[in-house]
Amino acid sequence: MVKTIEGSRTAPRTPSIDSDEVAKFSAMAADWWNPTGKFKPLHKFNPVRLGFIRETAERHFAIAPGALAPLKGLRLLDIGCGGGLACEPMSRLGADVVGVDASESNIKTALTHAREQGLDIDYRAGTAEGLIDGGEKPFDIVLNLEVVEHVADAHAFLKDTASLVRPGGLMIVATLNRTAKALATAVIGAEYVLGWLPRGTHDWSKFVTPDEVHTALAAAGMTPQAPTGVSYKPLSDSWTLSSDTAVNYMTVATRPAE
């Protein structure tokens, strides 16, 4: 049985919910763990973002590099977790993981796969607003990965999710920049020319600039850092961290300790 969040606001006009976006990813839910399926680009992208998350957490929480379970003792939220592609590695690194997604189909897929892997992950169908309304205890780490560009109100969503970061904790946002280069590569190129993603996966008008992310998080009392770009290398068919934030980028924000 899928766990739902008490008090979750699921009307289409809430910041977390764009009903068309939820339906889109629900229809693809069964394909989340197929490395050659509809989420193939995300599987290729995943290693670089997972490495970035681990290294960021190690620096922020003064964890010695190379530990077998560096996130042990830390409570982590993956909001918009999809099928669990980030939740499972974070659980293996020792974190106490809560994965939340507005699509019950995604949560069913994530829950089934985690159980097959012998992982104990707290998956819930719901929204960030539902967590807040339910009085959820703040988290050490909040992951906001490739979800901001799919919500109804990015600014409000970022502020809501930031409120779930405890004092001294951090948030990592990974998203797409609203630039001409992103339109050409992430939408036209990836969806219509190369066919890496199903057509209509992304709406360029919903992409979020680094300045917009910075403004929303700062308004929520966070301290955002300069964004880090993530670039595709066609010769090696891989992704790497870079200084180019024109398409994919990640932003780290911390909440000052009390």
Coordinates of C-alpha atoms in Angstrom, one line a residue:
M1 CA 0.0 0.0 0.0
V2 CA 1.4 3.4 -1.0
K3 CA 1.8 5.8 1.9
T4 CA 0.2 9.2 1.3
I5 CA 1.0 12.5 3.1
E6 CA -1.7 13.6 5.5
G7 CA -2.9 17.1 4.7
S8 CA -1.4 17.0 1.3
R9 CA -2.8 19.7 -1.0
T10 CA -3.2 18.2 -4.4
A11 CA -5.3 20.8 -6.3
P12 CA -3.8 21.7 -9.7
R13 CA -3.1 25.3 -8.6
T14 CA -0.8 24.4 -5.7
P15 CA 2.9 25.2 -6.2
S16 CA 3.9 21.6 -6.4
I17 CA 1.3 20.3 -8.8
D18 CA 1.0 20.8 -12.5
S19 CA -1.6 18.1 -13.3
D20 CA -0.4 17.8 -16.9
E21 CA 3.2 17.2 -15.7
V22 CA 2.1 14.6 -13.1
A23 CA 0.1 12.7 -15.8
K24 CA 3.0 12.8 -18.2
F25 CA 5.4 11.2 -15.8
S26 CA 2.8 8.8 -14.4
A27 CA 2.4 7.4 -17.9
M28 CA 6.1 6.6 -18.0
A29 CA 6.4 5.3 -14.4
A30 CA 7.1 1.6 -15.3
D31 CA 10.2 2.7 -17.3
W32 CA 12.1 4.4 -14.5
W33 CA 14.6 1.7 -13.9
N34 CA 15.2 0.7 -17.6
P35 CA 18.6 2.1 -18.4
T36 CA 17.9 2.0 -22.2
G37 CA 14.3 3.2 -22.0
K38 CA 12.6 6.6 -21.8
F39 CA 14.8 7.7 -18.8
K40 CA 18.1 6.7 -20.4
P41 CA 19.4 10.3 -20.4
L42 CA 18.7 10.5 -16.7
H43 CA 20.6 7.2 -16.0
K44 CA 23.6 8.7 -17.9
F45 CA 23.3 12.0 -16.0
N46 CA 22.8 10.4 -12.6
P47 CA 26.5 9.5 -11.7
V48 CA 27.7 13.1 -12.0
R49 CA 24.9 14.5 -9.9
L50 CA 25.3 11.7 -7.3
G51 CA 29.0 12.4 -7.0
F52 CA 28.2 16.1 -6.6
I53 CA 25.7 15.5 -3.9
R54 CA 28.1 13.2 -1.9
E55 CA 31.0 15.6 -2.2
T56 CA 28.8 18.6 -1.2
A57 CA 27.5 16.8 1.8
E58 CA 31.0 15.7 2.9
R59 CA 32.2 19.3 2.7
H60 CA 29.2 20.8 4.4
F61 CA 29.0 18.3 7.3
A62 CA 32.8 17.9 7.6
I63 CA 32.6 14.2 6.7
A64 CA 35.9 12.4 5.9
P65 CA 36.0 11.5 2.2
G66 CA 36.0 7.8 1.4
A67 CA 33.7 6.7 4.3
L68 CA 31.6 3.7 3.4
A69 CA 28.4 5.3 4.8
P70 CA 29.2 9.0 4.8
L71 CA 25.5 10.1 5.1
K72 CA 24.8 7.9 8.2
G73 CA 22.9 9.8 10.8
L74 CA 21.6 12.4 8.2
R75 CA 17.9 12.7 7.3
L76 CA 17.4 13.3 3.6
L77 CA 14.3 14.3 1.5
D78 CA 14.2 13.8 -2.2
I79 CA 11.2 15.9 -3.3
G80 CA 9.8 14.9 -6.7
C81 CA 11.7 11.6 -6.4
G82 CA 10.2 9.9 -9.4
G83 CA 11.1 6.2 -9.5
G84 CA 13.9 6.6 -6.8
L85 CA 17.0 7.0 -9.0
A86 CA 18.6 9.3 -6.3
C87 CA 16.9 7.8 -3.3
E88 CA 18.4 4.4 -3.6
P89 CA 22.1 5.6 -3.9
M90 CA 21.5 8.0 -1.0
S91 CA 20.1 5.2 1.1
R92 CA 23.2 3.0 0.3
L93 CA 25.4 5.9 1.5
G94 CA 23.7 5.6 4.9
A95 CA 21.1 8.4 4.8
D96 CA 17.6 8.0 6.3
V97 CA 15.7 8.7 3.1
V98 CA 12.2 10.1 2.5
G99 CA 11.1 10.1 -1.1
V100 CA 8.0 12.2 -2.1
D101 CA 6.3 12.4 -5.4
A102 CA 2.9 13.7 -6.6
S103 CA 2.5 10.7 -8.8
E104 CA 1.3 7.6 -7.0
S105 CA 2.4 5.5 -10.0
N106 CA 6.0 6.8 -9.6
I107 CA 5.9 5.9 -5.8
K108 CA 4.6 2.4 -6.5
T109 CA 7.5 1.9 -8.9
A110 CA 10.0 3.3 -6.5
L111 CA 8.7 1.3 -3.5
T112 CA 8.7 -2.0 -5.5
H113 CA 12.2 -1.5 -6.7
A114 CA 13.6 -0.5 -3.3
R115 CA 12.1 -3.6 -1.7
E116 CA 13.6 -5.8 -4.4
Q117 CA 17.0 -4.3 -3.5
G118 CA 16.5 -4.8 0.2
L119 CA 16.4 -1.0 0.9
D120 CA 14.3 0.6 3.6
I121 CA 13.2 3.9 2.0
D122 CA 10.2 5.9 3.3
Y123 CA 8.3 6.6 0.0
R124 CA 5.2 8.8 0.1
A125 CA 2.7 10.0 -2.5
G126 CA 2.2 13.7 -1.9
T127 CA 3.6 17.2 -2.1
A128 CA 6.0 19.5 -0.3
E129 CA 3.0 21.5 0.9
G130 CA 1.6 18.3 2.4
L131 CA 4.8 17.7 4.4
I132 CA 4.6 21.3 5.7
D133 CA 0.9 21.0 6.6
G134 CA 1.6 17.8 8.4
G135 CA 4.3 19.3 10.5
E136 CA 7.1 17.3 9.1
K137 CA 10.4 17.6 11.0
P138 CA 13.0 19.5 8.9
F139 CA 15.7 17.6 7.0
D140 CA 19.5 17.8 7.0
I141 CA 19.5 17.6 3.2
V142 CA 16.8 18.3 0.7
L143 CA 17.3 17.2 -2.9
N144 CA 15.3 19.2 -5.5
L145 CA 16.5 17.4 -8.7
E146 CA 15.0 18.0 -12.1
V147 CA 11.6 18.9 -10.6
V148 CA 11.5 22.7 -10.4
E149 CA 10.9 22.9 -14.2
H150 CA 7.8 20.7 -13.9
V151 CA 5.9 22.5 -11.1
A152 CA 3.1 25.0 -11.3
D153 CA 4.9 27.9 -9.4
A154 CA 8.6 27.5 -9.3
H155 CA 9.2 30.4 -6.9
A156 CA 6.6 29.3 -4.3
F157 CA 7.8 25.7 -4.7
L158 CA 11.4 26.6 -3.9
K159 CA 10.4 28.6 -0.9
D160 CA 8.2 25.8 0.4
T161 CA 10.9 23.1 0.0
A162 CA 13.5 25.5 1.5
S163 CA 11.4 25.6 4.7
L164 CA 11.9 21.8 5.0
V165 CA 15.7 22.4 5.5
R166 CA 16.8 22.4 9.1
P167 CA 19.1 25.1 10.5
G168 CA 22.6 24.1 9.4
G169 CA 21.2 21.9 6.6
L170 CA 21.5 22.2 2.9
M171 CA 19.5 22.0 -0.3
I172 CA 20.7 21.0 -3.8
V173 CA 18.7 22.1 -6.8
A174 CA 19.4 20.6 -10.2
T175 CA 17.4 22.0 -13.1
L176 CA 17.5 23.6 -16.6
N177 CA 18.3 27.2 -17.5
R178 CA 15.8 29.2 -19.6
T179 CA 18.2 30.1 -22.4
A180 CA 18.3 29.8 -26.2
K181 CA 21.0 27.1 -25.8
A182 CA 18.8 25.1 -23.5
L183 CA 15.9 25.3 -26.0
A184 CA 18.1 24.2 -28.8
T185 CA 19.8 21.3 -27.0
A186 CA 17.5 20.1 -24.2
V187 CA 14.2 20.5 -26.0
I188 CA 14.7 20.6 -29.8
G189 CA 17.8 18.5 -29.9
A190 CA 17.1 15.9 -27.2
E191 CA 13.4 15.4 -27.9
Y192 CA 12.9 16.2 -31.6
V193 CA 16.2 15.5 -33.3
L194 CA 18.0 12.8 -31.3
G195 CA 14.9 11.3 -29.7
W196 CA 16.7 10.9 -26.3
L197 CA 13.4 11.9 -24.5
P198 CA 9.8 11.6 -25.5
R199 CA 8.5 14.7 -27.3
G200 CA 6.9 17.1 -24.8
T201 CA 8.9 16.0 -21.8
H202 CA 10.0 19.6 -21.2
D203 CA 8.3 23.0 -21.6
W204 CA 11.1 25.5 -22.2
S205 CA 8.9 28.3 -20.8
K206 CA 9.0 26.6 -17.4
F207 CA 12.8 26.4 -17.2
V208 CA 14.2 28.4 -14.3
T209 CA 17.3 30.7 -14.4
P210 CA 20.0 30.6 -11.7
D211 CA 19.0 34.1 -10.7
E212 CA 15.4 33.0 -10.2
V213 CA 16.5 30.1 -8.0
H214 CA 18.8 32.4 -6.0
T215 CA 16.1 34.9 -5.4
A216 CA 13.5 32.4 -4.3
L217 CA 15.9 30.6 -1.9
A218 CA 17.3 33.8 -0.5
A219 CA 13.8 35.0 0.2
A220 CA 13.3 31.8 2.2
G221 CA 16.3 32.5 4.4
M222 CA 18.8 30.3 2.6
T223 CA 22.3 31.2 1.5
P224 CA 22.6 30.2 -2.2
Q225 CA 26.0 29.6 -3.7
A226 CA 27.1 30.2 -7.3
P227 CA 25.6 27.5 -9.7
T228 CA 27.7 24.7 -11.1
G229 CA 27.2 23.7 -14.7
V230 CA 26.7 20.1 -16.0
S231 CA 27.8 19.5 -19.6
Y232 CA 27.4 16.6 -22.0
K233 CA 30.6 15.3 -23.6
P234 CA 29.5 13.6 -26.9
L235 CA 32.9 11.9 -27.5
S236 CA 32.7 10.0 -24.2
D237 CA 28.9 9.9 -24.1
S238 CA 29.1 11.2 -20.5
W239 CA 28.3 14.2 -18.3
T240 CA 30.8 16.3 -16.3
L241 CA 30.7 19.3 -14.0
S242 CA 31.6 22.5 -15.8
S243 CA 31.5 26.3 -15.7
D244 CA 28.8 26.3 -18.4
T245 CA 25.4 26.9 -16.8
A246 CA 23.5 27.7 -20.0
V247 CA 21.7 24.3 -20.1
N248 CA 22.0 22.1 -17.0
Y249 CA 23.1 23.4 -13.7
M250 CA 23.1 22.7 -9.9
T251 CA 22.8 25.2 -7.1
V252 CA 23.7 24.5 -3.5
A253 CA 22.0 26.5 -0.7
T254 CA 22.5 26.3 3.0
R255 CA 20.4 27.4 5.9
P256 CA 22.4 29.3 8.6
A257 CA 22.7 27.4 11.9
E258 CA 20.8 28.9 14.8

